[in-house]
Amino acid sequence: LQKAGHLDEARTWLSKAVKLDPMNARILYSLGTVQQQDVKYREALLMYERSARLDPSYLPPLIQEAIVLSRLNQCTRATSKANLLTQNYPGMQSEMESALA
């Protein structure tokens, strides 16, 4: 649904899935990506933060947090998040640099 551009429908299904399994980091992350695609950055950030708290080893929400923070012009927080990621995962430096450029 999301890839086909059906964001409202994807959001509806993912919101239902979150209600059924609110501790599922991957569902929260997926809902965040829908929000981000729909330029609802604050809502996306909330989903990514919840996802990251539930599973700190799951990297996609951590990466997207930094990107969304930069879109919200919270450059200091975005840079801090990106630096933390690249310190813990040195291979991610080029990915983070290009994502925040």
mmCIF file with all atom_site columns, C-alpha atoms in Angstrom:
data_model
loop_
_atom_site.group_PDB
_atom_site.id
_atom_site.type_symbol
_atom_site.label_atom_id
_atom_site.label_alt_id
_atom_site.label_comp_id
_atom_site.label_asym_id
_atom_site.label_entity_id
_atom_site.label_seq_id
_atom_site.pdbx_PDB_ins_code
_atom_site.Cartn_x
_atom_site.Cartn_y
_atom_site.Cartn_z
_atom_site.occupancy
_atom_site.B_iso_or_equiv
_atom_site.pdbx_formal_charge
_atom_site.auth_seq_id
_atom_site.auth_comp_id
_atom_site.auth_asym_id
_atom_site.auth_atom_id
_atom_site.pdbx_PDB_model_num
ATOM 1   C CA . LEU A 1 1   ? 0.000  0.000  0.000  1.00 0.00 ? 1   LEU A CA 1
ATOM 2   C CA . GLN A 1 2   ? 2.688  2.442  1.033  1.00 0.00 ? 2   GLN A CA 1
ATOM 3   C CA . LYS A 1 3   ? 4.833  1.803  -2.030 1.00 0.00 ? 3   LYS A CA 1
ATOM 4   C CA . ALA A 1 4   ? 1.802  2.211  -4.257 1.00 0.00 ? 4   ALA A CA 1
ATOM 5   C CA . GLY A 1 5   ? 1.156  5.645  -2.773 1.00 0.00 ? 5   GLY A CA 1
ATOM 6   C CA . HIS A 1 6   ? -1.908 4.665  -0.751 1.00 0.00 ? 6   HIS A CA 1
ATOM 7   C CA . LEU A 1 7   ? -0.692 6.463  2.363  1.00 0.00 ? 7   LEU A CA 1
ATOM 8   C CA . ASP A 1 8   ? -4.076 6.947  4.033  1.00 0.00 ? 8   ASP A CA 1
ATOM 9   C CA . GLU A 1 9   ? -4.930 3.281  3.682  1.00 0.00 ? 9   GLU A CA 1
ATOM 10  C CA . ALA A 1 10  ? -1.461 2.211  4.834  1.00 0.00 ? 10  ALA A CA 1
ATOM 11  C CA . ARG A 1 11  ? -1.745 4.547  7.849  1.00 0.00 ? 11  ARG A CA 1
ATOM 12  C CA . THR A 1 12  ? -5.143 3.089  8.736  1.00 0.00 ? 12  THR A CA 1
ATOM 13  C CA . TRP A 1 13  ? -3.881 -0.511 8.637  1.00 0.00 ? 13  TRP A CA 1
ATOM 14  C CA . LEU A 1 14  ? -0.680 0.273  10.490 1.00 0.00 ? 14  LEU A CA 1
ATOM 15  C CA . SER A 1 15  ? -2.567 2.235  13.162 1.00 0.00 ? 15  SER A CA 1
ATOM 16  C CA . LYS A 1 16  ? -4.779 -0.810 13.708 1.00 0.00 ? 16  LYS A CA 1
ATOM 17  C CA . ALA A 1 17  ? -1.691 -3.006 13.907 1.00 0.00 ? 17  ALA A CA 1
ATOM 18  C CA . VAL A 1 18  ? -0.145 -0.688 16.525 1.00 0.00 ? 18  VAL A CA 1
ATOM 19  C CA . LYS A 1 19  ? -3.300 -0.969 18.619 1.00 0.00 ? 19  LYS A CA 1
ATOM 20  C CA . LEU A 1 20  ? -3.067 -4.756 18.439 1.00 0.00 ? 20  LEU A CA 1
ATOM 21  C CA . ASP A 1 21  ? 0.675  -4.878 19.131 1.00 0.00 ? 21  ASP A CA 1
ATOM 22  C CA . PRO A 1 22  ? 1.887  -1.558 20.615 1.00 0.00 ? 22  PRO A CA 1
ATOM 23  C CA . MET A 1 23  ? 5.255  -3.049 21.567 1.00 0.00 ? 23  MET A CA 1
ATOM 24  C CA . ASN A 1 24  ? 6.211  -3.999 18.002 1.00 0.00 ? 24  ASN A CA 1
ATOM 25  C CA . ALA A 1 25  ? 9.108  -1.756 16.983 1.00 0.00 ? 25  ALA A CA 1
ATOM 26  C CA . ARG A 1 26  ? 8.835  -2.659 13.317 1.00 0.00 ? 26  ARG A CA 1
ATOM 27  C CA . ILE A 1 27  ? 5.170  -1.728 13.046 1.00 0.00 ? 27  ILE A CA 1
ATOM 28  C CA . LEU A 1 28  ? 5.871  1.597  14.731 1.00 0.00 ? 28  LEU A CA 1
ATOM 29  C CA . TYR A 1 29  ? 8.761  2.164  12.337 1.00 0.00 ? 29  TYR A CA 1
ATOM 30  C CA . SER A 1 30  ? 6.527  1.378  9.352  1.00 0.00 ? 30  SER A CA 1
ATOM 31  C CA . LEU A 1 31  ? 3.899  3.819  10.583 1.00 0.00 ? 31  LEU A CA 1
ATOM 32  C CA . GLY A 1 32  ? 6.656  6.405  10.939 1.00 0.00 ? 32  GLY A CA 1
ATOM 33  C CA . THR A 1 33  ? 7.707  5.912  7.328  1.00 0.00 ? 33  THR A CA 1
ATOM 34  C CA . VAL A 1 34  ? 4.134  6.505  6.175  1.00 0.00 ? 34  VAL A CA 1
ATOM 35  C CA . GLN A 1 35  ? 3.964  9.688  8.241  1.00 0.00 ? 35  GLN A CA 1
ATOM 36  C CA . GLN A 1 36  ? 7.316  10.807 6.849  1.00 0.00 ? 36  GLN A CA 1
ATOM 37  C CA . GLN A 1 37  ? 6.239  10.177 3.242  1.00 0.00 ? 37  GLN A CA 1
ATOM 38  C CA . ASP A 1 38  ? 3.146  12.273 3.951  1.00 0.00 ? 38  ASP A CA 1
ATOM 39  C CA . VAL A 1 39  ? 5.407  15.072 5.263  1.00 0.00 ? 39  VAL A CA 1
ATOM 40  C CA . LYS A 1 40  ? 4.038  14.657 8.791  1.00 0.00 ? 40  LYS A CA 1
ATOM 41  C CA . TYR A 1 41  ? 7.489  14.869 10.307 1.00 0.00 ? 41  TYR A CA 1
ATOM 42  C CA . ARG A 1 42  ? 6.516  15.384 13.941 1.00 0.00 ? 42  ARG A CA 1
ATOM 43  C CA . GLU A 1 43  ? 4.257  12.339 13.892 1.00 0.00 ? 43  GLU A CA 1
ATOM 44  C CA . ALA A 1 44  ? 6.968  10.329 12.123 1.00 0.00 ? 44  ALA A CA 1
ATOM 45  C CA . LEU A 1 45  ? 9.520  11.372 14.732 1.00 0.00 ? 45  LEU A CA 1
ATOM 46  C CA . LEU A 1 46  ? 7.261  10.156 17.539 1.00 0.00 ? 46  LEU A CA 1
ATOM 47  C CA . MET A 1 47  ? 6.893  6.748  15.875 1.00 0.00 ? 47  MET A CA 1
ATOM 48  C CA . TYR A 1 48  ? 10.652 6.453  15.275 1.00 0.00 ? 48  TYR A CA 1
ATOM 49  C CA . GLU A 1 49  ? 11.423 7.420  18.870 1.00 0.00 ? 49  GLU A CA 1
ATOM 50  C CA . ARG A 1 50  ? 8.965  4.848  20.230 1.00 0.00 ? 50  ARG A CA 1
ATOM 51  C CA . SER A 1 51  ? 10.351 2.196  17.912 1.00 0.00 ? 51  SER A CA 1
ATOM 52  C CA . ALA A 1 52  ? 13.944 2.966  18.924 1.00 0.00 ? 52  ALA A CA 1
ATOM 53  C CA . ARG A 1 53  ? 13.074 2.795  22.637 1.00 0.00 ? 53  ARG A CA 1
ATOM 54  C CA . LEU A 1 54  ? 11.475 -0.614 22.176 1.00 0.00 ? 54  LEU A CA 1
ATOM 55  C CA . ASP A 1 55  ? 14.370 -2.069 20.173 1.00 0.00 ? 55  ASP A CA 1
ATOM 56  C CA . PRO A 1 56  ? 17.585 -0.002 20.350 1.00 0.00 ? 56  PRO A CA 1
ATOM 57  C CA . SER A 1 57  ? 19.398 -2.532 18.158 1.00 0.00 ? 57  SER A CA 1
ATOM 58  C CA . TYR A 1 58  ? 16.986 -1.936 15.257 1.00 0.00 ? 58  TYR A CA 1
ATOM 59  C CA . LEU A 1 59  ? 18.825 0.724  13.233 1.00 0.00 ? 59  LEU A CA 1
ATOM 60  C CA . PRO A 1 60  ? 16.258 2.007  10.685 1.00 0.00 ? 60  PRO A CA 1
ATOM 61  C CA . PRO A 1 61  ? 14.289 4.164  13.153 1.00 0.00 ? 61  PRO A CA 1
ATOM 62  C CA . LEU A 1 62  ? 17.505 5.616  14.549 1.00 0.00 ? 62  LEU A CA 1
ATOM 63  C CA . ILE A 1 63  ? 18.622 6.621  11.064 1.00 0.00 ? 63  ILE A CA 1
ATOM 64  C CA . GLN A 1 64  ? 15.224 8.079  10.200 1.00 0.00 ? 64  GLN A CA 1
ATOM 65  C CA . GLU A 1 65  ? 15.129 10.039 13.462 1.00 0.00 ? 65  GLU A CA 1
ATOM 66  C CA . ALA A 1 66  ? 18.243 11.930 12.372 1.00 0.00 ? 66  ALA A CA 1
ATOM 67  C CA . ILE A 1 67  ? 16.801 12.563 8.910  1.00 0.00 ? 67  ILE A CA 1
ATOM 68  C CA . VAL A 1 68  ? 13.443 13.770 10.233 1.00 0.00 ? 68  VAL A CA 1
ATOM 69  C CA . LEU A 1 69  ? 15.134 16.010 12.786 1.00 0.00 ? 69  LEU A CA 1
ATOM 70  C CA . SER A 1 70  ? 17.048 17.665 9.941  1.00 0.00 ? 70  SER A CA 1
ATOM 71  C CA . ARG A 1 71  ? 13.772 18.126 7.998  1.00 0.00 ? 71  ARG A CA 1
ATOM 72  C CA . LEU A 1 72  ? 12.338 19.825 11.082 1.00 0.00 ? 72  LEU A CA 1
ATOM 73  C CA . ASN A 1 73  ? 15.354 22.186 11.097 1.00 0.00 ? 73  ASN A CA 1
ATOM 74  C CA . GLN A 1 74  ? 16.533 20.700 14.378 1.00 0.00 ? 74  GLN A CA 1
ATOM 75  C CA . CYS A 1 75  ? 20.049 20.476 13.002 1.00 0.00 ? 75  CYS A CA 1
ATOM 76  C CA . THR A 1 76  ? 21.829 20.241 16.357 1.00 0.00 ? 76  THR A CA 1
ATOM 77  C CA . ARG A 1 77  ? 19.723 17.260 17.417 1.00 0.00 ? 77  ARG A CA 1
ATOM 78  C CA . ALA A 1 78  ? 20.039 15.682 13.964 1.00 0.00 ? 78  ALA A CA 1
ATOM 79  C CA . THR A 1 79  ? 23.823 16.027 13.999 1.00 0.00 ? 79  THR A CA 1
ATOM 80  C CA . SER A 1 80  ? 24.011 14.698 17.540 1.00 0.00 ? 80  SER A CA 1
ATOM 81  C CA . LYS A 1 81  ? 21.907 11.658 16.598 1.00 0.00 ? 81  LYS A CA 1
ATOM 82  C CA . ALA A 1 82  ? 23.992 11.063 13.455 1.00 0.00 ? 82  ALA A CA 1
ATOM 83  C CA . ASN A 1 83  ? 27.254 11.363 15.400 1.00 0.00 ? 83  ASN A CA 1
ATOM 84  C CA . LEU A 1 84  ? 26.040 8.875  17.979 1.00 0.00 ? 84  LEU A CA 1
ATOM 85  C CA . LEU A 1 85  ? 25.085 6.432  15.239 1.00 0.00 ? 85  LEU A CA 1
ATOM 86  C CA . THR A 1 86  ? 28.414 6.738  13.446 1.00 0.00 ? 86  THR A CA 1
ATOM 87  C CA . GLN A 1 87  ? 30.339 6.321  16.714 1.00 0.00 ? 87  GLN A CA 1
ATOM 88  C CA . ASN A 1 88  ? 28.486 3.086  17.444 1.00 0.00 ? 88  ASN A CA 1
ATOM 89  C CA . TYR A 1 89  ? 28.342 1.934  13.817 1.00 0.00 ? 89  TYR A CA 1
ATOM 90  C CA . PRO A 1 90  ? 31.361 3.397  11.963 1.00 0.00 ? 90  PRO A CA 1
ATOM 91  C CA . GLY A 1 91  ? 30.287 1.900  8.635  1.00 0.00 ? 91  GLY A CA 1
ATOM 92  C CA . MET A 1 92  ? 27.243 4.193  8.616  1.00 0.00 ? 92  MET A CA 1
ATOM 93  C CA . GLN A 1 93  ? 29.159 7.450  8.352  1.00 0.00 ? 93  GLN A CA 1
ATOM 94  C CA . SER A 1 94  ? 28.818 7.912  4.589  1.00 0.00 ? 94  SER A CA 1
ATOM 95  C CA . GLU A 1 95  ? 25.130 6.918  4.692  1.00 0.00 ? 95  GLU A CA 1
ATOM 96  C CA . MET A 1 96  ? 24.415 9.458  7.409  1.00 0.00 ? 96  MET A CA 1
ATOM 97  C CA . GLU A 1 97  ? 26.387 12.192 5.658  1.00 0.00 ? 97  GLU A CA 1
ATOM 98  C CA . SER A 1 98  ? 24.469 11.725 2.411  1.00 0.00 ? 98  SER A CA 1
ATOM 99  C CA . ALA A 1 99  ? 21.108 11.467 4.209  1.00 0.00 ? 99  ALA A CA 1
ATOM 100 C CA . LEU A 1 100 ? 21.643 14.725 6.079  1.00 0.00 ? 100 LEU A CA 1
ATOM 101 C CA . ALA A 1 101 ? 23.139 16.644 3.145  1.00 0.00 ? 101 ALA A CA 1
#
